[in-house]
Coordinates of C-alpha atoms and ligand atoms in Angstrom, one line a residue:
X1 CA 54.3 89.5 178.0
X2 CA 55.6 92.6 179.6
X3 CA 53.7 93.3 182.8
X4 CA 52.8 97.1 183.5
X5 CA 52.1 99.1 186.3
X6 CA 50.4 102.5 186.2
X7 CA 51.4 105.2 189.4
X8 CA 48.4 107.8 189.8
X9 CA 44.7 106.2 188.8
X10 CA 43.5 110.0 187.8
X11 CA 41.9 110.9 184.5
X12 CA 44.6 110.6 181.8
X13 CA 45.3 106.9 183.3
X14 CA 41.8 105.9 183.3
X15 CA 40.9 107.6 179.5
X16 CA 44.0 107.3 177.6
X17 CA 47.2 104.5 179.2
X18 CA 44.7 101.6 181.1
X19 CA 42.8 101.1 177.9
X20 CA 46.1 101.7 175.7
X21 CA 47.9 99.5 177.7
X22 CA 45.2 96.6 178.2
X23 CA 44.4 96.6 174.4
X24 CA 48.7 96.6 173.0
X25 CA 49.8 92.8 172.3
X26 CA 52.5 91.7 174.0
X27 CA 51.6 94.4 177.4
X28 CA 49.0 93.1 180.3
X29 CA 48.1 95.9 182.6
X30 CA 49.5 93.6 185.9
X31 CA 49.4 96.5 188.6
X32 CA 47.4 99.7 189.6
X33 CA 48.8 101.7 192.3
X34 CA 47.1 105.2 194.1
X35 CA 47.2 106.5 197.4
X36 CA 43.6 107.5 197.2
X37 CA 41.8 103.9 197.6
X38 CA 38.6 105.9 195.7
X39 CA 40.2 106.7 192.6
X40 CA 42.0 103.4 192.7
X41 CA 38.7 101.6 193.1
X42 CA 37.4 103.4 190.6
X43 CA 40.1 102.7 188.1
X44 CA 40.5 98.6 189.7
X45 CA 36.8 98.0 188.6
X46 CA 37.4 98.1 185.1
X47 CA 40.2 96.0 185.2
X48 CA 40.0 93.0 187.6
X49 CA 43.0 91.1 186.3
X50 CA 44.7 94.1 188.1
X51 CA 46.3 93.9 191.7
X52 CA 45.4 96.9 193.0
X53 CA 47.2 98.8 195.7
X54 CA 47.6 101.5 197.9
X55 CA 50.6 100.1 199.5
X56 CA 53.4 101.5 197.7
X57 CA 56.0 99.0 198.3
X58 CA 53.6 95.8 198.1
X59 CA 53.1 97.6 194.5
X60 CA 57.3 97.7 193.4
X61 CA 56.9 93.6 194.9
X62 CA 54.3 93.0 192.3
X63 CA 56.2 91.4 189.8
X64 CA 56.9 94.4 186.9
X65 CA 58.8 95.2 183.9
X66 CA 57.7 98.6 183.5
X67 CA 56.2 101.5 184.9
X68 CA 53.5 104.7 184.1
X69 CA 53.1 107.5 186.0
X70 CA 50.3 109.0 186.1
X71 CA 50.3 111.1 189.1
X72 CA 50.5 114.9 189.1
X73 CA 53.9 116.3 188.2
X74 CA 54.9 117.1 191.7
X75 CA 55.1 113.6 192.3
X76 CA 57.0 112.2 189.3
X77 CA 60.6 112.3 190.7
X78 CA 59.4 110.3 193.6
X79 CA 57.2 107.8 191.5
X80 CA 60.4 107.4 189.0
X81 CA 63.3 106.9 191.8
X82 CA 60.9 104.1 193.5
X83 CA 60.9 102.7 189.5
X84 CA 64.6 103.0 189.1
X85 CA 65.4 101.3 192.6
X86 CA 63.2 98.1 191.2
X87 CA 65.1 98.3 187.6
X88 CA 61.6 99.1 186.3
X89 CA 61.4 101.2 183.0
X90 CA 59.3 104.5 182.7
X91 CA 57.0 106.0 180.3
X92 CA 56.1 109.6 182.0
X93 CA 53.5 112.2 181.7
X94 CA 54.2 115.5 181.0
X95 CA 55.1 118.1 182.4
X96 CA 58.0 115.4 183.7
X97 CA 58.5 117.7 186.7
X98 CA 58.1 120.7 188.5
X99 CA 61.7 122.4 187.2
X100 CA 64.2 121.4 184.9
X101 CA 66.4 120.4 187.9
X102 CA 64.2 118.0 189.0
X103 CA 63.7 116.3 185.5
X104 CA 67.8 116.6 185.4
X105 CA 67.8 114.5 188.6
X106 CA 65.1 112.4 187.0
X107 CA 67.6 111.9 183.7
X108 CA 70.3 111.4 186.0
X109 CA 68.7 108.1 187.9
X110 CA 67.7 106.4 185.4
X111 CA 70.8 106.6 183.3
X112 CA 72.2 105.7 186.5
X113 CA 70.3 102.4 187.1
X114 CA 70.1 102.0 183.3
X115 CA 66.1 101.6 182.7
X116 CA 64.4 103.1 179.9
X117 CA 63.0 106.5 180.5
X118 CA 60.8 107.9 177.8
X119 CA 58.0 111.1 177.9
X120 CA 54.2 110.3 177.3
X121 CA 54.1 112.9 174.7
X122 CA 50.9 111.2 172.5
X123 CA 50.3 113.8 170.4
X124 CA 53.3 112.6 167.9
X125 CA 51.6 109.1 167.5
X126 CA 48.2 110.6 165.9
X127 CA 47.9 109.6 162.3
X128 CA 47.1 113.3 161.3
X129 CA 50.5 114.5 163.4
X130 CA 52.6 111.7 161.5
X131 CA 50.7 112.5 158.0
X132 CA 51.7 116.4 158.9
X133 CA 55.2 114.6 159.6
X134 CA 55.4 112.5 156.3
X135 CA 54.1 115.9 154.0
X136 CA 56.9 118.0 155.7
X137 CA 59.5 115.7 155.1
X138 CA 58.8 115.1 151.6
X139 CA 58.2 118.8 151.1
X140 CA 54.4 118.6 150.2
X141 CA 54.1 122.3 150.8
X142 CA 57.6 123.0 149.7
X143 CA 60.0 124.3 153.0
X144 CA 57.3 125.0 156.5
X145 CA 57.6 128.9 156.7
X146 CA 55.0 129.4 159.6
X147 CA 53.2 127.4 161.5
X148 CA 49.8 128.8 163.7
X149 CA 49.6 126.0 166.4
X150 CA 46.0 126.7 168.6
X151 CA 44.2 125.4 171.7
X152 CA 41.5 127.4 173.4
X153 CA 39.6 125.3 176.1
X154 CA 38.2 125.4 179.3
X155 CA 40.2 122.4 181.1
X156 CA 37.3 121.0 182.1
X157 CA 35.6 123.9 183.2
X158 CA 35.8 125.9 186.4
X159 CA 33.1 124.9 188.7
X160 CA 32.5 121.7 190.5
X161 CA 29.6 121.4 192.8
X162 CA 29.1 119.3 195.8
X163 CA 26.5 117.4 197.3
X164 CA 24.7 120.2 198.5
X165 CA 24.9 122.0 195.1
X166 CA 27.0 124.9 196.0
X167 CA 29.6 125.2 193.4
X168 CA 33.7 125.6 194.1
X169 CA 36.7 126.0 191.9
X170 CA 37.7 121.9 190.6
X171 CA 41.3 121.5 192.5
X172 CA 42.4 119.3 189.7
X173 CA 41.7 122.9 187.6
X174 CA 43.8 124.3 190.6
X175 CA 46.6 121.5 190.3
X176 CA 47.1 122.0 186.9
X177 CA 47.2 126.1 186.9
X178 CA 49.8 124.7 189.9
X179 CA 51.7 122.7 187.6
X180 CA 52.3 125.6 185.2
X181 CA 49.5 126.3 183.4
X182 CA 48.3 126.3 180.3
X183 CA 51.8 126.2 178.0
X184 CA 53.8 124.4 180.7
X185 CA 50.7 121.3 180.7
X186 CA 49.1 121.0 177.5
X187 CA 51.5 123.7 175.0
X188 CA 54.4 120.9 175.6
X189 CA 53.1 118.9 173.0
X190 CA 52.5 121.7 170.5
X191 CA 56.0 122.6 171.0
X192 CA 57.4 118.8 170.8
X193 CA 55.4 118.9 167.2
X194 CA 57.1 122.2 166.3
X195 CA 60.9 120.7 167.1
X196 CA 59.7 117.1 165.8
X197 CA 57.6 118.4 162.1
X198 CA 60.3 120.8 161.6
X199 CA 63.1 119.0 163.1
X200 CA 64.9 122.1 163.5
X201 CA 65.5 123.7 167.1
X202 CA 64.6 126.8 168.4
X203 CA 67.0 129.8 168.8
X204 CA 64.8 132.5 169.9
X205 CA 61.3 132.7 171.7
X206 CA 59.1 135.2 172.7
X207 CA 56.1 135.2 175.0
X208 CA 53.1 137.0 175.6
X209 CA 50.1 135.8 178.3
X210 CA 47.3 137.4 179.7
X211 CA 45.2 136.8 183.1
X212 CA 41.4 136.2 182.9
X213 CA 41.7 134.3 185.9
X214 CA 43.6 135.0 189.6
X215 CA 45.9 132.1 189.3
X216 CA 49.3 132.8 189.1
X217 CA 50.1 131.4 186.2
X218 CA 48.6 133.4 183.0
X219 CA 44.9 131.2 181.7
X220 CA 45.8 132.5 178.1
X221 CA 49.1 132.6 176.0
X222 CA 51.1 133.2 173.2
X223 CA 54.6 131.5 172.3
X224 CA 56.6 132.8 169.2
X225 CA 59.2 130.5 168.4
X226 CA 62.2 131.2 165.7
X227 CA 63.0 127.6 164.4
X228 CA 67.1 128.0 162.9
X229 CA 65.4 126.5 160.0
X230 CA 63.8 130.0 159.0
X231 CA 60.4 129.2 160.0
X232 CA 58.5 130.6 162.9
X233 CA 56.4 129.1 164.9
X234 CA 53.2 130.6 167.2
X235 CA 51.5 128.9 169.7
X236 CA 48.3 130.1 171.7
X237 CA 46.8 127.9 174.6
X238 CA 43.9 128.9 177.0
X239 CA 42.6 127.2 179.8
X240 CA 39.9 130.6 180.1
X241 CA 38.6 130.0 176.8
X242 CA 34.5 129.6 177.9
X243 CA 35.8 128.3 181.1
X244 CA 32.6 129.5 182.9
X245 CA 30.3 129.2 180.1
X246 CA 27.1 126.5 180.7
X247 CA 27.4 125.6 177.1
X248 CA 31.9 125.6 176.4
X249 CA 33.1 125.5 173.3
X250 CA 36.9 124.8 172.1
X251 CA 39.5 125.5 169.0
X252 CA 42.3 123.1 168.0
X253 CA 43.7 123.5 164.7
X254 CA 47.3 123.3 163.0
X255 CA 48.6 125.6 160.7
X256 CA 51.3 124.9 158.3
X257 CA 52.4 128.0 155.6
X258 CA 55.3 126.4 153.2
X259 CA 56.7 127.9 150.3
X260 CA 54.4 126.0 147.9
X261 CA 51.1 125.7 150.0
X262 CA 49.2 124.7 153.5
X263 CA 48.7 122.2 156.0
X264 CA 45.1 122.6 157.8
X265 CA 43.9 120.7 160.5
X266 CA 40.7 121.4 162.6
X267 CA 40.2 118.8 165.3
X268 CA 36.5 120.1 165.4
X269 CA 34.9 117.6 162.2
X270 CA 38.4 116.4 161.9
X271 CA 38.8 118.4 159.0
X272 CA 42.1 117.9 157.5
X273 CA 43.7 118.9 154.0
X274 CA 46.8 120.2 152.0
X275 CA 46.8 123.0 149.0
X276 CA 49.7 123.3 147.2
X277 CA 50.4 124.4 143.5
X278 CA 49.6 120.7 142.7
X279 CA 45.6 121.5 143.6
X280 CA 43.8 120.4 147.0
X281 CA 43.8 117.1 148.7
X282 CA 41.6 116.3 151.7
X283 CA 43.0 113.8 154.0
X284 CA 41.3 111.6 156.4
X285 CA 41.2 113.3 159.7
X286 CA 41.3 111.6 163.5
X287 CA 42.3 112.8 166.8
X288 CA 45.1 114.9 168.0
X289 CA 46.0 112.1 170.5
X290 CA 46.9 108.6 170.0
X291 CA 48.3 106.6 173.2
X292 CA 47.4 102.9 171.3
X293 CA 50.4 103.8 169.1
X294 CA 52.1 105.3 171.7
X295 CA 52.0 102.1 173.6
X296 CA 52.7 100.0 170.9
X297 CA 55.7 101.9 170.1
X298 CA 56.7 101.1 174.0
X299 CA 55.8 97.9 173.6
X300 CA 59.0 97.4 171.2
X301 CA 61.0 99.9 173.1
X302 CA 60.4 97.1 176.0
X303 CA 61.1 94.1 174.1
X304 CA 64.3 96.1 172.0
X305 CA 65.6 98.2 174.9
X306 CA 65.6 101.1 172.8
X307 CA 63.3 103.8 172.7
X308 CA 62.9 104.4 168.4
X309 CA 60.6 106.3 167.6
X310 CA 59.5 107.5 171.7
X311 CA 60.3 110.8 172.8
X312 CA 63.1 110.4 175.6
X313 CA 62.8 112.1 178.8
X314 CA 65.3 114.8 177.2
X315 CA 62.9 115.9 174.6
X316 CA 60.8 115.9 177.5
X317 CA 63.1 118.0 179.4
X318 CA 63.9 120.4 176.0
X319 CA 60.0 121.2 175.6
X320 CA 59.0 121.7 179.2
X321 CA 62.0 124.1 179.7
X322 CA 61.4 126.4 176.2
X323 CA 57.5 126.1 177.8
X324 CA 58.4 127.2 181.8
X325 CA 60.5 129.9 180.5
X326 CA 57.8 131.3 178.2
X327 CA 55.5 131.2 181.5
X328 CA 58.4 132.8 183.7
X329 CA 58.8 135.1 181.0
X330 CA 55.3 136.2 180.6
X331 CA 55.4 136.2 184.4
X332 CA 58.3 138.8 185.1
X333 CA 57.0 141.4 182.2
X334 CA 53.1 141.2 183.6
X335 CA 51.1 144.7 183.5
X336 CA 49.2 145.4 186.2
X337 CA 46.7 148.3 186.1
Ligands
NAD1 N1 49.1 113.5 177.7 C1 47.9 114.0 177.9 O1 47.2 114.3 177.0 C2 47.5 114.4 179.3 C3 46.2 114.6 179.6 C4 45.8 114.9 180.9 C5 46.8 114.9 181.9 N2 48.1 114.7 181.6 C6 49.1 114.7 182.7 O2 49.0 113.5 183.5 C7 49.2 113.8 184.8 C8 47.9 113.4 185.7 O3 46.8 114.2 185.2 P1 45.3 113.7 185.5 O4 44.5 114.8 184.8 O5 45.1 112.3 185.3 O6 45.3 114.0 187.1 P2 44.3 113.5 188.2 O7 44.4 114.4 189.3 O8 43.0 113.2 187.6 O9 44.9 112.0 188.6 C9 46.1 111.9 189.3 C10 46.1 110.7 190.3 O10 47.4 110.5 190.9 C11 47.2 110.2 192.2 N3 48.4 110.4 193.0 C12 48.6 111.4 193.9 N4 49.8 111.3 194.5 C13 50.4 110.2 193.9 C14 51.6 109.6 194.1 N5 52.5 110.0 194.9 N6 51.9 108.5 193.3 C15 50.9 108.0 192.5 N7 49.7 108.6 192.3 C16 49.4 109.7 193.0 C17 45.9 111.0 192.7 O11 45.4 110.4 193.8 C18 45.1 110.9 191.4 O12 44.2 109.8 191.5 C19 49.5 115.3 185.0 O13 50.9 115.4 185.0 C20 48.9 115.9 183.7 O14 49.6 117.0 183.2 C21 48.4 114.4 180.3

């Protein structure tokens, strides 16, 4: 049994890796570590077989093989170079850090003390992400032209309210417009499924954003991607989409245009098909996330030592950077009235 320990007991740790993790033969969620003894009460209650800590060292003492973190992406560098010190592998959240620099040092220390260092990038494992994968290798819609990649949401809205009813901004809203913003958190994976359908890189992007909100980083934008394969690829993510609304509504779809037909996929009804010249065929739909076959596929990287079918921490590093440079793109050409 491999014994895992998850750094940062937030939201994606307690909806997506605890239950992953606790449900994958061959894993045992062994550790739980946060420096905020709320949310890692919150997160220990569910799982009792779990030493929970707050101490950071009497964690890395605790007896592990591997390590996920969690935590906002300010803090991954320091949550990975206490992982590589113990020889503990890592499986990381995305954005892996603030700048490419720091995810170079990141690369760079765990080459160095030789642990496994792979990027939490879920999307890829979702049934309806590897059936888009399967069609596009075997040319279902003849060669991917275009692709029309969208998610309009309100990350989890904008108000909070406390005890006395008075509303104020959510500051994990704040940390994540802090982190980058809407391309830089959640466009990441909509770019690692452009480079990993198509498997063709990108030579050229373009990027367009505006501001409903005043954070700095834009609430809404576009990416236009030039694959070298001849296709192009556009990407739109909002974080402002009904982001005050009582009653929010979102969009995810994918769009795939070949040469001989389409790829549709609407998360909403999980409505998912493919027209070609062959006729129609509706698939079965499902989410755009999977972390239970993410996990499972770490589960063999841990017991192989090598990643397979994982995205390493330099795919992390190639989508984050074609995603912060669309930001800082859309950043230096903003119009101001
Ligand atoms: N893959 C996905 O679909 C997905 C979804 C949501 C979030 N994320 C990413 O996961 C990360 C966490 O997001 P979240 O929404 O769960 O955030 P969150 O704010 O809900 O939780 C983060 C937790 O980390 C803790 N923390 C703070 N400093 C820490 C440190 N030094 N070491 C360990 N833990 C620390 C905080 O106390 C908090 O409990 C972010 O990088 C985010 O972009 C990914």
């Amino acid at each position: 049994m491999k014994r895992i320990g998850i750094l940062g007991c937030g939201v994606v740790a307690d909806y997506g890796h605890s239950h992953a993790i606790a449900q994958t033969d061959g894993l045992t969620l062994a550790a739980l570590y946060d420096p905020n003894p709320e949310a890692l009460a919150r997160l220990a209650s569910r799982y009792p077989e779990a030493q929970a800590f707050t101490d950071i060292d009497a964690f890395w003492r605790s007896g592990l093989d591997a390590v996920s973190i969690t935590s906002p992406a300010p803090f991954h560098l320091e949550n990975l170079r206490g992982a590589a010190q113990h020889g503990l592998h890592v499986l990381c959240e995305k954005p892996l850090a603030m700048t490419e620099s720091e995810i170079e040092q990141m690369i760079g220390i765990a080459e160095g003390a030789g642990i496994l260092f792979a990027t939490a990038l879920c999307y890829r494992f979702s049934p309806v992400a590897q059936k888009i994968k399967q069609m596009v290798d075997e040319r279902w819609i003849g060669e991917v032209r275009s692709m029309r990649l969208i998610y309009l949401w309100n990350l989890h809205g904008k108000w909070e309210r406390d005890e006395h009813g008075n509303r104020f901004e959510s500051s994990r809203r704040i940390g994540r417009f802090e982190e980058g913003g809407p391309m830089v958190d959640c466009g990441v994976h909509q770019i690692d499924l452009a480079l990993w359908w198509t498997g063709s890189e990108i030579i050229r992007q373009q990027a367009a954003a505006s501001w409903v909100e005043e954070h700095d980083a834009p609430g809404h934008m576009w990416l236009h991607m030039d694959h070298a394969s001849n296709c192009h690829t556009c990407i739109e993510i909002s974080y402002s989409y009904a982001h005050t609304a009582q009653n929010p509504v979102d969009l995810f779809t994918y769009e795939l245009i070949g040469t001989d037909g389409i790829i549709r996929y609407v998360r909403d009804g999980w409505f998912f098909e493919v027209r070609n010249s062959q006729g129609t065929l509706q698939l079965p739909g499902g989410s755009e996330k999977d972390f239970h076959g993410m996990y499972a596929a770490w589960r063999d990287a841990l017991y192989t030592g090598k990643l397979g079918s994982l995205p390493s921490a330099r795919e992390g590093l190639r989508v984050t950077r074609i995603a912060r440079r669309a930001t800082e793109a859309a950043l230096a050409t903003r119009f101001r009235k």
